[in-house]
Amino acid sequence: MRKNVEALSGTGVALAGGFVGLLGWAADAELRARAGFATGPDWSVLYAELPLTVLVGVVAALSAWLLPRRWLIGPSVIGYSGRVALVVMMLAGFWLAVQGWYAGLPEPMPDHKP
């Protein structure tokens, strides 16, 4: 029974990490796709940034969930709540880092047609 709960909770944590990565990528994705190229959209926003951001979100969440189990925290309720708190802090930090990264990118110039 415990293995089933651990597998289900790990799956939920991975989904939460992927969702946070998707939310971080989606903020101003349209503006980033239109920035920098005068001839057309920047497709690397879709085929490079999206999968990498979601993957890093999943890895960050799973590492925050699994590492304390391995070394520090026992199987008690306090241990699980500590692991959940660590995952939430890791995902909040990841989301803030993604937002900070994208905020440093140059903003596109608006199109002015006479």
mmCIF file of C-alpha atoms in Angstrom:
data_model
loop_
_atom_site.group_PDB
_atom_site.id
_atom_site.type_symbol
_atom_site.label_atom_id
_atom_site.label_comp_id
_atom_site.label_asym_id
_atom_site.label_seq_id
_atom_site.Cartn_x
_atom_site.Cartn_y
_atom_site.Cartn_z
ATOM 1 C CA MET A 1 0.000 0.000 0.000
ATOM 2 C CA ARG A 2 2.788 2.437 0.861
ATOM 3 C CA LYS A 3 4.467 1.908 -2.518
ATOM 4 C CA ASN A 4 1.206 2.749 -4.282
ATOM 5 C CA VAL A 5 0.807 5.941 -2.262
ATOM 6 C CA GLU A 6 4.425 6.916 -2.939
ATOM 7 C CA ALA A 7 4.030 6.297 -6.673
ATOM 8 C CA LEU A 8 0.779 8.238 -6.824
ATOM 9 C CA SER A 9 2.206 11.141 -4.865
ATOM 10 C CA GLY A 10 5.300 11.215 -7.081
ATOM 11 C CA THR A 11 3.094 11.337 -10.153
ATOM 12 C CA GLY A 12 1.117 14.201 -8.659
ATOM 13 C CA VAL A 13 4.315 16.074 -7.827
ATOM 14 C CA ALA A 14 5.614 15.573 -11.379
ATOM 15 C CA LEU A 15 2.333 16.865 -12.814
ATOM 16 C CA ALA A 16 2.452 19.890 -10.508
ATOM 17 C CA GLY A 17 6.025 20.626 -11.617
ATOM 18 C CA GLY A 18 5.076 20.371 -15.267
ATOM 19 C CA PHE A 19 2.082 22.638 -14.716
ATOM 20 C CA VAL A 20 4.201 25.267 -12.964
ATOM 21 C CA GLY A 21 6.707 25.063 -15.837
ATOM 22 C CA LEU A 22 3.881 25.532 -18.329
ATOM 23 C CA LEU A 23 2.518 28.523 -16.404
ATOM 24 C CA GLY A 24 5.976 30.074 -16.246
ATOM 25 C CA TRP A 25 6.473 29.625 -19.984
ATOM 26 C CA ALA A 26 3.010 30.888 -20.929
ATOM 27 C CA ALA A 27 3.506 34.327 -19.389
ATOM 28 C CA ASP A 28 4.218 36.637 -22.317
ATOM 29 C CA ALA A 29 4.953 33.737 -24.684
ATOM 30 C CA GLU A 30 3.257 35.554 -27.544
ATOM 31 C CA LEU A 31 5.419 38.644 -27.028
ATOM 32 C CA ARG A 32 8.593 36.535 -26.917
ATOM 33 C CA ALA A 33 7.572 34.766 -30.118
ATOM 34 C CA ARG A 34 7.113 38.075 -31.928
ATOM 35 C CA ALA A 35 10.292 39.706 -30.558
ATOM 36 C CA GLY A 36 13.569 39.853 -32.393
ATOM 37 C CA PHE A 37 12.583 38.770 -35.874
ATOM 38 C CA ALA A 38 11.381 41.267 -38.455
ATOM 39 C CA THR A 39 10.526 38.598 -41.029
ATOM 40 C CA GLY A 40 8.460 36.268 -38.892
ATOM 41 C CA PRO A 41 7.860 34.695 -35.505
ATOM 42 C CA ASP A 42 10.560 33.134 -33.355
ATOM 43 C CA TRP A 43 9.512 29.475 -33.299
ATOM 44 C CA SER A 44 12.173 28.523 -30.747
ATOM 45 C CA VAL A 45 9.798 29.873 -28.095
ATOM 46 C CA LEU A 46 7.528 26.937 -28.910
ATOM 47 C CA TYR A 47 9.872 24.097 -29.815
ATOM 48 C CA ALA A 48 12.762 24.845 -27.421
ATOM 49 C CA GLU A 49 11.592 26.968 -24.486
ATOM 50 C CA LEU A 50 8.306 25.147 -23.816
ATOM 51 C CA PRO A 51 9.681 21.590 -23.463
ATOM 52 C CA LEU A 52 12.743 22.738 -21.526
ATOM 53 C CA THR A 53 10.741 24.827 -19.071
ATOM 54 C CA VAL A 54 8.239 22.025 -18.441
ATOM 55 C CA LEU A 55 11.029 19.440 -18.083
ATOM 56 C CA VAL A 56 12.989 21.555 -15.611
ATOM 57 C CA GLY A 57 9.790 22.095 -13.608
ATOM 58 C CA VAL A 58 9.219 18.334 -13.407
ATOM 59 C CA VAL A 59 12.833 17.636 -12.434
ATOM 60 C CA ALA A 60 12.844 20.375 -9.781
ATOM 61 C CA ALA A 61 9.615 19.108 -8.221
ATOM 62 C CA LEU A 62 10.676 15.456 -8.216
ATOM 63 C CA SER A 63 14.104 16.234 -6.798
ATOM 64 C CA ALA A 64 12.519 18.257 -3.988
ATOM 65 C CA TRP A 65 10.163 15.339 -3.323
ATOM 66 C CA LEU A 66 12.653 12.463 -3.461
ATOM 67 C CA LEU A 67 15.895 13.776 -1.957
ATOM 68 C CA PRO A 68 14.584 14.368 1.588
ATOM 69 C CA ARG A 69 13.032 10.897 1.565
ATOM 70 C CA ARG A 70 16.396 9.430 0.827
ATOM 71 C CA TRP A 71 18.443 11.207 3.498
ATOM 72 C CA LEU A 72 16.563 13.232 6.076
ATOM 73 C CA ILE A 73 12.905 12.620 6.716
ATOM 74 C CA GLY A 74 11.206 9.473 7.915
ATOM 75 C CA PRO A 75 7.825 8.111 6.804
ATOM 76 C CA SER A 76 5.783 9.999 9.392
ATOM 77 C CA VAL A 77 3.096 12.592 8.746
ATOM 78 C CA ILE A 78 5.557 15.341 9.702
ATOM 79 C CA GLY A 79 7.976 13.971 7.117
ATOM 80 C CA TYR A 80 5.362 14.071 4.372
ATOM 81 C CA SER A 81 4.258 17.577 5.270
ATOM 82 C CA GLY A 82 7.903 18.693 5.263
ATOM 83 C CA ARG A 83 8.371 17.181 1.820
ATOM 84 C CA VAL A 84 5.221 18.918 0.531
ATOM 85 C CA ALA A 85 6.451 22.232 1.943
ATOM 86 C CA LEU A 86 9.832 21.712 0.270
ATOM 87 C CA VAL A 87 8.165 20.968 -3.086
ATOM 88 C CA VAL A 88 5.985 24.077 -2.805
ATOM 89 C CA MET A 89 9.001 26.241 -1.987
ATOM 90 C CA MET A 90 11.008 24.704 -4.846
ATOM 91 C CA LEU A 91 8.206 25.283 -7.358
ATOM 92 C CA ALA A 92 7.635 28.844 -6.160
ATOM 93 C CA GLY A 93 11.355 29.549 -6.516
ATOM 94 C CA PHE A 94 11.401 27.930 -9.951
ATOM 95 C CA TRP A 95 8.431 30.010 -11.097
ATOM 96 C CA LEU A 96 10.065 33.199 -9.820
ATOM 97 C CA ALA A 97 13.337 32.280 -11.554
ATOM 98 C CA VAL A 98 11.536 31.688 -14.857
ATOM 99 C CA GLN A 99 9.700 34.987 -14.551
ATOM 100 C CA GLY A 100 12.954 36.780 -13.759
ATOM 101 C CA TRP A 101 14.674 35.136 -16.716
ATOM 102 C CA TYR A 102 11.975 36.157 -19.156
ATOM 103 C CA ALA A 103 11.714 39.663 -17.678
ATOM 104 C CA GLY A 104 15.352 40.284 -18.632
ATOM 105 C CA LEU A 105 14.687 39.639 -22.312
ATOM 106 C CA PRO A 106 14.305 42.674 -24.571
ATOM 107 C CA GLU A 107 10.771 43.776 -25.262
ATOM 108 C CA PRO A 108 9.617 43.961 -28.878
ATOM 109 C CA MET A 109 9.175 47.291 -30.514
ATOM 110 C CA PRO A 110 5.565 48.028 -31.431
ATOM 111 C CA ASP A 111 4.745 48.114 -35.104
ATOM 112 C CA HIS A 112 4.055 51.646 -36.326
ATOM 113 C CA LYS A 113 2.632 51.936 -39.781
ATOM 114 C CA PRO A 114 2.163 55.390 -41.303
#
